[in-house]
mmCIF file of N, CA and C in Angstrom:
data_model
loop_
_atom_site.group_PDB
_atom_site.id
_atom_site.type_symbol
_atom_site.label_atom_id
_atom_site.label_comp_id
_atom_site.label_asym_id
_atom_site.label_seq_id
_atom_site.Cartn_x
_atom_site.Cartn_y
_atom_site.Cartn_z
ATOM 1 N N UNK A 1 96.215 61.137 53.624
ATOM 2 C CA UNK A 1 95.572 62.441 53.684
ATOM 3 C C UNK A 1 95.807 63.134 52.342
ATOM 4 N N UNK A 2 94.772 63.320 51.845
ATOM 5 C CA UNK A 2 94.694 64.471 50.354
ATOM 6 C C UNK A 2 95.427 65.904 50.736
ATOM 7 N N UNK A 3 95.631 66.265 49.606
ATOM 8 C CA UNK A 3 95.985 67.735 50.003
ATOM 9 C C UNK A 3 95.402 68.870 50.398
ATOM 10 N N UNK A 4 93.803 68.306 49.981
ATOM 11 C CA UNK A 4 92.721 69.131 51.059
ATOM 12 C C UNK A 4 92.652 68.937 52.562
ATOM 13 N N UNK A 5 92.640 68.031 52.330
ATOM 14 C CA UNK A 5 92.643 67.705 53.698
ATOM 15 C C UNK A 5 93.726 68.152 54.254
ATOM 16 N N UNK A 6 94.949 68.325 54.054
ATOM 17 C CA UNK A 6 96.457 68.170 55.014
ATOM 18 C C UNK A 6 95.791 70.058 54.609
ATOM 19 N N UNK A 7 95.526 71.081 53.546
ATOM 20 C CA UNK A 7 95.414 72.072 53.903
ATOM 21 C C UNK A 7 94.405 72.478 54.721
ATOM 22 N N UNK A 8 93.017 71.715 55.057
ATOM 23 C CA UNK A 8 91.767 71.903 55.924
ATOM 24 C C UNK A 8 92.395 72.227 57.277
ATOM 25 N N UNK A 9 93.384 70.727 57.306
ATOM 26 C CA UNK A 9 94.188 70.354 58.888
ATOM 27 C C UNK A 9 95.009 71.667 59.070
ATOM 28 N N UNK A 10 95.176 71.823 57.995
ATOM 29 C CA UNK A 10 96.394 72.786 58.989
ATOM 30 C C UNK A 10 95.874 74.575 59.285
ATOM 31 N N UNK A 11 94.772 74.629 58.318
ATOM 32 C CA UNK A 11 93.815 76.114 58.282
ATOM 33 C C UNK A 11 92.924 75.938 59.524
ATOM 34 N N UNK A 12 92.356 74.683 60.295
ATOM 35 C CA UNK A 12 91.880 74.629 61.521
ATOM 36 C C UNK A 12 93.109 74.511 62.486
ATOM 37 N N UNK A 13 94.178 74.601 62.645
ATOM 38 C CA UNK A 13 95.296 74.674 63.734
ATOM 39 C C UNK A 13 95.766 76.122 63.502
ATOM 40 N N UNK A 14 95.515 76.251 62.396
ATOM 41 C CA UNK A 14 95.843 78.148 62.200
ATOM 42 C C UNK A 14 94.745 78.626 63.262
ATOM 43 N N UNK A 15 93.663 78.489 62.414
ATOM 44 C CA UNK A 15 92.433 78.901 63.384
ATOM 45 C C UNK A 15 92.599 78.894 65.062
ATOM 46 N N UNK A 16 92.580 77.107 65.898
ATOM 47 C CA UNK A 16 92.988 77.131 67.024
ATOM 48 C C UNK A 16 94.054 78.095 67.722
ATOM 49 N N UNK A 17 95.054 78.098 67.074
ATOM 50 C CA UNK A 17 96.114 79.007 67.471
ATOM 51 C C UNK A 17 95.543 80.178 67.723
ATOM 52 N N UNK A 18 94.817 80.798 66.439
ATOM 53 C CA UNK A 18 94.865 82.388 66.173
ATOM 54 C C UNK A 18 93.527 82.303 67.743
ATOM 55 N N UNK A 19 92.406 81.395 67.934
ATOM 56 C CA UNK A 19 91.551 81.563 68.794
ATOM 57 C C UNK A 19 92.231 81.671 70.750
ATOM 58 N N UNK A 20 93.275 80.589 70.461
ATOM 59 C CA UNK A 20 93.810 80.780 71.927
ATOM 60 C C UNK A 20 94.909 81.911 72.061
ATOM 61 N N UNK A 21 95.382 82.522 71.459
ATOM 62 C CA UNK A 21 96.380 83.753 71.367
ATOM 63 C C UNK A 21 95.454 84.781 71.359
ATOM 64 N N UNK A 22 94.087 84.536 71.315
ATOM 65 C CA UNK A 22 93.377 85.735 71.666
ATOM 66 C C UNK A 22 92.768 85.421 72.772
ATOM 67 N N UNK A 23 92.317 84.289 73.222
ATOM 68 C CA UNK A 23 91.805 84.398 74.722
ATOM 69 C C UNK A 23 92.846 84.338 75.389
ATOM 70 N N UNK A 24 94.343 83.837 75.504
ATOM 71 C CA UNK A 24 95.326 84.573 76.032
ATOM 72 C C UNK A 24 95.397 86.487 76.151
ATOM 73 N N UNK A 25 95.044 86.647 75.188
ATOM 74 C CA UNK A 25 95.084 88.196 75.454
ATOM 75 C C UNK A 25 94.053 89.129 76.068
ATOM 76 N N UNK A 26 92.517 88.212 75.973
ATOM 77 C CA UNK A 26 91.430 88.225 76.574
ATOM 78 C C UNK A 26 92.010 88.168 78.110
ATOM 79 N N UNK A 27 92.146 87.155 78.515
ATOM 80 C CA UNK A 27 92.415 86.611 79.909
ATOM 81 C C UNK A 27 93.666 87.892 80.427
ATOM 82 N N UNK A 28 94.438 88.620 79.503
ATOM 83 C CA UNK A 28 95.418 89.270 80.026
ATOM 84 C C UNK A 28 95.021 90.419 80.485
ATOM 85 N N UNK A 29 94.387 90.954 79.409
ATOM 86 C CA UNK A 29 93.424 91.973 79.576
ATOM 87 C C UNK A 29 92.658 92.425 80.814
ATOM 88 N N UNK A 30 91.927 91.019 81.611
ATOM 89 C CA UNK A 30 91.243 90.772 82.640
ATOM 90 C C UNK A 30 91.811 90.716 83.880
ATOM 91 N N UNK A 31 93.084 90.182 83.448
ATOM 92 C CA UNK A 31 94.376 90.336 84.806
ATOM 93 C C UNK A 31 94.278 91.475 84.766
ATOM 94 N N UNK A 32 94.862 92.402 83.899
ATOM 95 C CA UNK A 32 95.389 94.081 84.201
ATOM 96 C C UNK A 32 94.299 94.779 85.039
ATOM 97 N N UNK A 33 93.203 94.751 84.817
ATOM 98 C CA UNK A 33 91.816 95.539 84.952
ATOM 99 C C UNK A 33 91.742 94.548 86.498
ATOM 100 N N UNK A 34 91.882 93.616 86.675
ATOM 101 C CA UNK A 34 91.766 93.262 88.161
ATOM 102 C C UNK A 34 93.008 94.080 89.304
ATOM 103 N N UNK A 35 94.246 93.597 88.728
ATOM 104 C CA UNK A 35 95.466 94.327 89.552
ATOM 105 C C UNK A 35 95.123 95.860 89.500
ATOM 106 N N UNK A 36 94.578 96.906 88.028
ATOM 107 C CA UNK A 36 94.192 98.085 88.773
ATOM 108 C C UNK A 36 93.293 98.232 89.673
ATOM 109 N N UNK A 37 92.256 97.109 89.202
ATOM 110 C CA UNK A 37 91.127 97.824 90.283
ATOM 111 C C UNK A 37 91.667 97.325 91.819
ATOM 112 N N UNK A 38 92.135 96.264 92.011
ATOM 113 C CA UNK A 38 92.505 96.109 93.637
ATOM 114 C C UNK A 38 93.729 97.002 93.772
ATOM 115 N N UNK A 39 94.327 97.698 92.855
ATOM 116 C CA UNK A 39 95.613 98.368 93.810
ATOM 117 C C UNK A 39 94.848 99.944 94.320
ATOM 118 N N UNK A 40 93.319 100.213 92.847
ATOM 119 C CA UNK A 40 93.421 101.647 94.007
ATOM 120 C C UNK A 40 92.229 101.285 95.107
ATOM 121 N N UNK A 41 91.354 99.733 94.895
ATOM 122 C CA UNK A 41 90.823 99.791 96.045
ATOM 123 C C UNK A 41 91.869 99.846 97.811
ATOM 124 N N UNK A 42 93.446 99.078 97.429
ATOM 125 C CA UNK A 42 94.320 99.354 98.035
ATOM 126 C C UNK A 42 94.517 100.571 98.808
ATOM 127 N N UNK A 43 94.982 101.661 97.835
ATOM 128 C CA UNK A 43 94.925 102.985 98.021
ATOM 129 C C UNK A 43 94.082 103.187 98.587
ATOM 130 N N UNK A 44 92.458 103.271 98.520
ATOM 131 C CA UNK A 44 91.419 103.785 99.097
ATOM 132 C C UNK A 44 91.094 103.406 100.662
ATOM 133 N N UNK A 45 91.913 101.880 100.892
ATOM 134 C CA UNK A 45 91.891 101.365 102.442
ATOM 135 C C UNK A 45 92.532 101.671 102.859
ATOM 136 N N UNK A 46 93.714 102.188 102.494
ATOM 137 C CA UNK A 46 94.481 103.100 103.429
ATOM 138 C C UNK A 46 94.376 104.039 104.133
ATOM 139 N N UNK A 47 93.390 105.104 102.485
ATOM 140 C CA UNK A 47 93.316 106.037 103.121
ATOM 141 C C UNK A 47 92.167 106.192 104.172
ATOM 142 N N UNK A 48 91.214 105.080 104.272
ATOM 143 C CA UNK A 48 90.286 104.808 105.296
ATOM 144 C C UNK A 48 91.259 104.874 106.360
ATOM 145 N N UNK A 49 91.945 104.004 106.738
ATOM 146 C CA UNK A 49 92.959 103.545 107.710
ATOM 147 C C UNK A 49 93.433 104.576 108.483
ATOM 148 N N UNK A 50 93.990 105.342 107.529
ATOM 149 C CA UNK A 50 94.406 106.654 107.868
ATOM 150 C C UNK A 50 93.581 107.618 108.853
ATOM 151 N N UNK A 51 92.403 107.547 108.111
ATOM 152 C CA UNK A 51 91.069 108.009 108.850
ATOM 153 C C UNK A 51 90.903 107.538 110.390
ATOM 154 N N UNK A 52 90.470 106.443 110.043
ATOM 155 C CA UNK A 52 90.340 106.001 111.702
ATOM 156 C C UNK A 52 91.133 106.032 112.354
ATOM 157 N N UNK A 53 93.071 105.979 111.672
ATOM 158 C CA UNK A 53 93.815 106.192 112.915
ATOM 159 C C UNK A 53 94.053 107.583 113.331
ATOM 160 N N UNK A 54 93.425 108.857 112.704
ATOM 161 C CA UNK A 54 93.303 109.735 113.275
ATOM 162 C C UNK A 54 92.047 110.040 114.342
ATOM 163 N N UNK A 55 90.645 109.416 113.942
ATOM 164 C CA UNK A 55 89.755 109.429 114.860
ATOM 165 C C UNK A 55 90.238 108.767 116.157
ATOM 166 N N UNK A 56 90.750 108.090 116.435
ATOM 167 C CA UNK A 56 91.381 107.276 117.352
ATOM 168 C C UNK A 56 92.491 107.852 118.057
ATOM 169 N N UNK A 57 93.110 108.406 117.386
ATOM 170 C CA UNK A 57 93.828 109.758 118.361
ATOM 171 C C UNK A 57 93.252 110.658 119.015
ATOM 172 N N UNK A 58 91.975 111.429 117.927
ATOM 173 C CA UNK A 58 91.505 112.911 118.230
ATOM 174 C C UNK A 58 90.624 112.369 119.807
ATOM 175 N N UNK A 59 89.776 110.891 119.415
ATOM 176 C CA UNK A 59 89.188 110.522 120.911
ATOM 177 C C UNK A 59 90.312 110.128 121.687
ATOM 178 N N UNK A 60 90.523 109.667 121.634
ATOM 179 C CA UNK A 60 91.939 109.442 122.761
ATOM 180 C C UNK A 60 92.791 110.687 123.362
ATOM 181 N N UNK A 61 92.520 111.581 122.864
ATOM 182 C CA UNK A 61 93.089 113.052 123.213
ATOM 183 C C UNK A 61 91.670 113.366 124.152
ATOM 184 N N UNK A 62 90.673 113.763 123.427
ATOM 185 C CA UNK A 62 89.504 114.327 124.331
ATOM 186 C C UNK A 62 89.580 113.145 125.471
ATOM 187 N N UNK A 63 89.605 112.051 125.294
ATOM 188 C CA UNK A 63 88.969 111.295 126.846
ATOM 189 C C UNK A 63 90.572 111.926 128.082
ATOM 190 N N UNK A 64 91.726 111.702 127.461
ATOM 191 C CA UNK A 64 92.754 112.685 128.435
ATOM 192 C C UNK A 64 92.502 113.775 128.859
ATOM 193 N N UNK A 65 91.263 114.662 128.308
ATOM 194 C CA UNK A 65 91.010 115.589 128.537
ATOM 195 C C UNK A 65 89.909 115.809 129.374
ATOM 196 N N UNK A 66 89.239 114.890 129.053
ATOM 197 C CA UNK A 66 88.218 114.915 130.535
ATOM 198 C C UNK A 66 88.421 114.302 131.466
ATOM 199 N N UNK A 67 89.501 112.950 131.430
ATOM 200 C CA UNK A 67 89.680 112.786 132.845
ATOM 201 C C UNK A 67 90.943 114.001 133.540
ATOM 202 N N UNK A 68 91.456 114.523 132.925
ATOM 203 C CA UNK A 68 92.103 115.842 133.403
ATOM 204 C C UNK A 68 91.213 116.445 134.336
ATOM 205 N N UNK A 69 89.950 116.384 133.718
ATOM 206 C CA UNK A 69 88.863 117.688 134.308
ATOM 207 C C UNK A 69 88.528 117.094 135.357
ATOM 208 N N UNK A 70 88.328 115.944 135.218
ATOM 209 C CA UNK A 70 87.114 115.084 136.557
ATOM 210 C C UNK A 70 88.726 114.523 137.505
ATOM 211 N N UNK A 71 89.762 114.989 137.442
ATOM 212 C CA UNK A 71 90.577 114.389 138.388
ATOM 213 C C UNK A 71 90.901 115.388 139.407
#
């Protein structure tokens, strides 16, 4: 190998490197932005959750309340 060559070789492994240390950081990037977006879709099913387990009381209170009436 010439010395062009052994410097070509080693300016394309620079290159490779410098290309996968950035789609490493690409790809990291894409993690973060996934874990936020599912933790506040998280948050947001809760607070659904929350919701219905109060609708589910408030009817469950009224139906005690009418069979009160009709008993």
């Amino acid at each position: 190998m010439t010395g062009g060559q052994r410097s070509a070789s080693i300016n394309a492994a620079q290159k490779q490197v410098e290309f996968a240390t950035l789609d490493v950081q690409r790809q990291m990037q894409q993690l973060r932005q996934t874990i936020t977006s599912n933790y506040y879709d998280m948050q947001q099913t809760q607070a659904l959750i929350g919701v219905a387990d109060s609708a589910v009381k408030n009817n469950q209170e009224n139906l005690r309340i009418i069979q009160l009436g009709e008993g």
